[in-house]
Short mmCIF file of C-alpha atoms and ligand atoms in Angstrom, two decimals:
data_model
loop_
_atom_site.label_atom_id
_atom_site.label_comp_id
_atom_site.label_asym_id
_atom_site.label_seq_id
_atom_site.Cartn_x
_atom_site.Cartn_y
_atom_site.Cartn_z
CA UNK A 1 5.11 -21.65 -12.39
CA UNK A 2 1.29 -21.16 -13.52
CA UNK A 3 0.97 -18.21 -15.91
CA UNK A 4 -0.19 -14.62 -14.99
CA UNK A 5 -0.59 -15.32 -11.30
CA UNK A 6 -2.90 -12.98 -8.88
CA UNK A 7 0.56 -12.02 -6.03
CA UNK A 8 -0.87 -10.30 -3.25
CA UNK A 9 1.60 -8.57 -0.40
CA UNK A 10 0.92 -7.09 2.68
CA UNK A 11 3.55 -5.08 5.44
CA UNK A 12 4.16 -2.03 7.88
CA UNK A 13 5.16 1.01 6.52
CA UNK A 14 9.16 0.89 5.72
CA UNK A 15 8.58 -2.70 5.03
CA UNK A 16 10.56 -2.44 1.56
CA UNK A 17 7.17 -4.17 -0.24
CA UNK A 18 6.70 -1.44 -2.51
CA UNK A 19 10.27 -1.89 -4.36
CA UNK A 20 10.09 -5.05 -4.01
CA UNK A 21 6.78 -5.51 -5.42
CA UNK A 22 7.77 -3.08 -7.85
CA UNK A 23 10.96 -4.72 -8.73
CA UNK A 24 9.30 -8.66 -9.11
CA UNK A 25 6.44 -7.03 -11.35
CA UNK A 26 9.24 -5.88 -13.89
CA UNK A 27 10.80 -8.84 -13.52
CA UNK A 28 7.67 -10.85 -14.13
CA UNK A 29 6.66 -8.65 -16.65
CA UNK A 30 3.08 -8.57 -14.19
CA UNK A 31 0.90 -5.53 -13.70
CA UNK A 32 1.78 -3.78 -10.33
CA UNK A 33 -0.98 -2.13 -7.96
CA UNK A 34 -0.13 -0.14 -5.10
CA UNK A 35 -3.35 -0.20 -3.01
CA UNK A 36 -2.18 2.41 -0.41
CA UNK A 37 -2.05 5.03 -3.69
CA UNK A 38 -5.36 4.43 -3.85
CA UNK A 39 -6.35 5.64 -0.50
CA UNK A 40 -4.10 8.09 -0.88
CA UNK A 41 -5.71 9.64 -3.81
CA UNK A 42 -9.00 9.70 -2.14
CA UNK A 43 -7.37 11.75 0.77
CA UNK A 44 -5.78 14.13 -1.57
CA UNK A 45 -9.48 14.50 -2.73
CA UNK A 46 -10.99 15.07 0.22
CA UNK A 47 -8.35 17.56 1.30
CA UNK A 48 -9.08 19.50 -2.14
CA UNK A 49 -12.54 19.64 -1.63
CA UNK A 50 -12.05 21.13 1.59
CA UNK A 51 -14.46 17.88 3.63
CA UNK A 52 -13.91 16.56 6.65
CA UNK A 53 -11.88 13.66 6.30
CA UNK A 54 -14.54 11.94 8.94
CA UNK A 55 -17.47 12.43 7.34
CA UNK A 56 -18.67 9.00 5.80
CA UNK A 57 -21.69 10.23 3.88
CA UNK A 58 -19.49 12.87 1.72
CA UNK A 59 -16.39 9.90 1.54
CA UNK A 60 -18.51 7.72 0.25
CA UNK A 61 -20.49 9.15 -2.08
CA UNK A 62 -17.09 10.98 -3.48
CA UNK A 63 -15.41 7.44 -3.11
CA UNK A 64 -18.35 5.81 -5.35
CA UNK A 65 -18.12 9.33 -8.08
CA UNK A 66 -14.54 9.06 -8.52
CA UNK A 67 -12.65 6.62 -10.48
CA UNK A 68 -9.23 5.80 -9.74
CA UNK A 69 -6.44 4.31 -12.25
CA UNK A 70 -3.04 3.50 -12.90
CA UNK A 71 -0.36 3.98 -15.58
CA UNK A 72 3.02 3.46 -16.62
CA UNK A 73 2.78 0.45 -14.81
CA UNK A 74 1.33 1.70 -11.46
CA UNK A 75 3.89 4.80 -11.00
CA UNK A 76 1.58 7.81 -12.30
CA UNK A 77 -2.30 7.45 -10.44
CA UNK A 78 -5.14 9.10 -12.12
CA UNK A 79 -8.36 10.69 -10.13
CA UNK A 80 -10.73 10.70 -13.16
CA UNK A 81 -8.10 11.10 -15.60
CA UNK A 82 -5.82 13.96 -13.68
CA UNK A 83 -2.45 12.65 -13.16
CA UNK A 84 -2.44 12.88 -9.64
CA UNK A 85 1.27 11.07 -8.29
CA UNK A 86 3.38 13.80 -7.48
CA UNK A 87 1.16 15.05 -4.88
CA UNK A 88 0.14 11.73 -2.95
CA UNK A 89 3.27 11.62 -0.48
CA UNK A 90 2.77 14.78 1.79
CA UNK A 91 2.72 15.10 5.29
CA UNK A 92 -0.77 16.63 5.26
CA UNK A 93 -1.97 12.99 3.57
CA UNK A 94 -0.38 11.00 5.87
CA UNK A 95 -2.03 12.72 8.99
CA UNK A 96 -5.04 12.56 7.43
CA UNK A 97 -5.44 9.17 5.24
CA UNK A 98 -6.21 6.85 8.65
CA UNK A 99 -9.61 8.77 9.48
CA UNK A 100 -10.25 7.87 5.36
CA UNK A 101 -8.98 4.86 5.43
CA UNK A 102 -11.01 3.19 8.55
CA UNK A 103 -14.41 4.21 6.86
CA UNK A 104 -15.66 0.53 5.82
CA UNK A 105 -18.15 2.08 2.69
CA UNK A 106 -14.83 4.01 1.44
CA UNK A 107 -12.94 1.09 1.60
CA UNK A 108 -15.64 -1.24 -0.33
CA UNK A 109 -15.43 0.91 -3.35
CA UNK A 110 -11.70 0.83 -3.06
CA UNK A 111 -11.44 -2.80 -3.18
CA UNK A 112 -14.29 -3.53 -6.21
CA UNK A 113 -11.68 -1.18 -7.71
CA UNK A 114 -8.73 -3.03 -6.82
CA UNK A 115 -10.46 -6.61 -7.94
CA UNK A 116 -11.40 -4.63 -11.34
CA UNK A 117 -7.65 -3.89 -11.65
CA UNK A 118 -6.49 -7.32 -10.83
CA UNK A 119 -9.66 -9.28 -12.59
CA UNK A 120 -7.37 -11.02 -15.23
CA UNK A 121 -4.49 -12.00 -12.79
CA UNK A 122 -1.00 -11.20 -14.03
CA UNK A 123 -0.71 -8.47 -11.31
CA UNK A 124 1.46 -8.19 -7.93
CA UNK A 125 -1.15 -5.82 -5.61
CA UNK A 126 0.41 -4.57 -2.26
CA UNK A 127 -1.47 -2.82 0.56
CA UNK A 128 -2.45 -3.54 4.18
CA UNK A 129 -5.13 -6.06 3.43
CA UNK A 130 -4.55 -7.31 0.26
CA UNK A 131 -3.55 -10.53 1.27
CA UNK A 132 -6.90 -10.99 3.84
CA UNK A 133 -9.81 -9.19 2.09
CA UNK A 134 -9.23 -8.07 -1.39
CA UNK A 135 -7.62 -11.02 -2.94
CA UNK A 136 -7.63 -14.04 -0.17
CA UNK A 137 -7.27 -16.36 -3.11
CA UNK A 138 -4.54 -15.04 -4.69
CA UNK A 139 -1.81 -17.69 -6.34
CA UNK A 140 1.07 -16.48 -3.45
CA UNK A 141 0.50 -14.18 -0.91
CA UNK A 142 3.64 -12.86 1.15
CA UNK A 143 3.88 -10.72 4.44
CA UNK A 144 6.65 -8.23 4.34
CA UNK A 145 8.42 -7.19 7.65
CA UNK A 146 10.91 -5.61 9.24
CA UNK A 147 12.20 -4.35 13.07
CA UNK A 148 10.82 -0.84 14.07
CA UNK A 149 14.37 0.12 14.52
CA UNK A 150 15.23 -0.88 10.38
CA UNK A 151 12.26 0.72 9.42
CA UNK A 152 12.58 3.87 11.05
CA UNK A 153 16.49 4.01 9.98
CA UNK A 154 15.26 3.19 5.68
CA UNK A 155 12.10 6.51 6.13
CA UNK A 156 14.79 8.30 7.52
CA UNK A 157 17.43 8.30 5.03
CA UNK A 158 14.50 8.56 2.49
CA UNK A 159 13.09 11.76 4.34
CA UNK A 160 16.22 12.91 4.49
CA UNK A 161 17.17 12.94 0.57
CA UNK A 162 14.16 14.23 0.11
CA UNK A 163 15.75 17.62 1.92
CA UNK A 164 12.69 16.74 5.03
CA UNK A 165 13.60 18.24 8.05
CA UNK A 166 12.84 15.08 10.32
CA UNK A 167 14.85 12.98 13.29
CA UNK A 168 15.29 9.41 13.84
CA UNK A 169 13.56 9.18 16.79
CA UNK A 170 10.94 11.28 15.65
CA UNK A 171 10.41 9.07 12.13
CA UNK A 172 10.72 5.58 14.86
CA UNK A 173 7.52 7.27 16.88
CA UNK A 174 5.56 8.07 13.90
CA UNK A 175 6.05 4.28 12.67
CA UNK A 176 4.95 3.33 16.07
CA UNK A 177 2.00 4.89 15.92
CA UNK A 178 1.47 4.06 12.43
CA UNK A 179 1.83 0.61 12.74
CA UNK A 180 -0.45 0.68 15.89
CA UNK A 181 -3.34 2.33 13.91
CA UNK A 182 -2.91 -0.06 11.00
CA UNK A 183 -3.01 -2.80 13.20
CA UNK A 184 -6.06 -1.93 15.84
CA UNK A 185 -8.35 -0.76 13.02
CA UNK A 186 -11.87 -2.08 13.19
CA UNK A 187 -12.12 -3.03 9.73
CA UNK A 188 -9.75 -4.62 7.98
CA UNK A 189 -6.42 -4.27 10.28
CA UNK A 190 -3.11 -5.52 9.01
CA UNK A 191 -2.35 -8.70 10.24
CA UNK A 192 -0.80 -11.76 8.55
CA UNK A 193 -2.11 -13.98 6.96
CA UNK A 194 -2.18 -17.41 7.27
CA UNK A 195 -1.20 -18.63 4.04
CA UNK A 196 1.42 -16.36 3.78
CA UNK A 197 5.06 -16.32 3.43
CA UNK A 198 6.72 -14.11 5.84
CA UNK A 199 9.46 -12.50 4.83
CA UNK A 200 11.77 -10.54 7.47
CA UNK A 201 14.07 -8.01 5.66
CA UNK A 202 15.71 -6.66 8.57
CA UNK A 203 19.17 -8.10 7.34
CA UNK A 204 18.65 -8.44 4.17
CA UNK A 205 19.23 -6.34 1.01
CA UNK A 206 16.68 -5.47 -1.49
CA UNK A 207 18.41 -7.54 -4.18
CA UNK A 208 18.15 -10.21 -1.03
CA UNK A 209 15.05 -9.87 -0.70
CA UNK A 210 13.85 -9.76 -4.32
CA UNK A 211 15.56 -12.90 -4.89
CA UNK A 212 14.47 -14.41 -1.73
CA UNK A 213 10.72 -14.06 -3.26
CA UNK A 214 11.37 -14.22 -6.89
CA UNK A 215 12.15 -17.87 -5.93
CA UNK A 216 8.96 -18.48 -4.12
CA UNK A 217 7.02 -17.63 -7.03
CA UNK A 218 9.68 -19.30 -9.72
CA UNK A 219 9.13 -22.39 -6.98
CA UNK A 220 5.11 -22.33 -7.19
O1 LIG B 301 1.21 1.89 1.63
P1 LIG B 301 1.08 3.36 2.04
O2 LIG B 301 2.00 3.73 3.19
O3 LIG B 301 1.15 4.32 0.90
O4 LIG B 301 -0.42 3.46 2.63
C1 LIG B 301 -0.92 4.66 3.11
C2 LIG B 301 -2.03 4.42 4.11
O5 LIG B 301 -3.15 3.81 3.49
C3 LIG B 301 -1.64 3.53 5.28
O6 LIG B 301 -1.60 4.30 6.46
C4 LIG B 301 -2.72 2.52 5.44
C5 LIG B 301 -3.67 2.78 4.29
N1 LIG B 301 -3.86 1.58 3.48
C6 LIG B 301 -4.91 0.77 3.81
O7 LIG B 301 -5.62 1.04 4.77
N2 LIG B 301 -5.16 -0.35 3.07
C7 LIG B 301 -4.38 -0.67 2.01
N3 LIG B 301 -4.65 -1.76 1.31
C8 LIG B 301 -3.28 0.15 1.68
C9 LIG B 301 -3.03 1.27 2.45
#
């Protein structure tokens, strides 16, 4: 294995990539970047500010102001400097991060941030298009999946111990919908890509699955 590696990994929501890229950067002792905290952040932003999260001219130039960054090994997120984390997985984000998120000028300054981040390799980034257009010449480059059904069931119990008042079937149609969004967007939709290694964790466990791509990378 070649030293301090550039790992990039892309999935649907519920895919399981963020503990598993969490778990294989302590393993690997790598830096770990959760992209989607990043767009989260600049939601949380917008939302604070009171501005129309469709408004490109104001997203931009708050997107270009604002500096985003990462501790404790990606689990606290700073907005200039204010730690930021516990306040990045609300409902109110997630309804409004996809009008933020499709605005192409927002999402250029979020990925010169990312490549900043990840400029000296050593790091395992995960996102929605981390694999295709920040890093599409990272070392390894893996495509997380899972059914709709799996998905739904692991947000579910998560909502759920989290005291959310939710259903199954209502957590399955919001997936649907998410995944449909992330997938149609005009710029930069997920989609896999086609160096990657696709792994399907619908049967597996996380120890499984941390294994099952710990050995790709031990393997490169
Ligand atoms: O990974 P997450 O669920 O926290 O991501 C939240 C949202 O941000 C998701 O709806 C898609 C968007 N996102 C994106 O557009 N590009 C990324 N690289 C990461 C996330």
């Amino acid at each position: 294995m070649k030293a301090r590696l550039t790992i990039a990994m892309d999935g649907p929501a519920g895919s399981g990539k963020s503990t598993i890229a969490q778990r294989l950067a302590e393993e690997l002792d790598y830096l770990y970047l959760n992209s989607g905290s990043m767009y989260r952040a600049m939601t949380l932003l917008s939302l604070r500010k009171g501005e129309d999260p469709t408004d490109v001219c104001t997203l931009t130039e708050l997107a270009k102001r604002y500096r985003i960054d990462f501790s404790d090994n990606g689990k606290i997120t700073l907005l200039n400097g204010e730690d930021v984390s516990d306040a990045l997985r609300t409902p109110e984000i997630d309804r409004a991060i996809t009008d933020i998120a499709k605005i192409p000028e927002v999402r250029h300054e979020m990925v010169k941030q990312q490549r900043r981040i990840g400029e000296n390799g050593g790091i395992i980034v995960e996102g929605r298009d981390v694999t295709t257009v920040v890093f599409p010449d990272a070392d390894l480059k893996f495509y997380i999946s899972a059914s709709v059904e799996e998905r739904a069931k692991r947000r579910f119990t998560e909502q759920k111990a989290k005291g959310i008042e939710t259903t199954l079937e209502q957590v399955e149609e919001e997936i649907r919908i998410r995944d449909e969004i992330d997938e149609s967007r005009e710029h930069s939709p997920l989609r896999t890509a086609e160096d990657a290694i696709v792994v399907d964790t619908t049967s597996m466990t996380i120890d499984e699955a941390v294994n099952f791509v710990l050995n790709r990378v031990e393997e490169s």
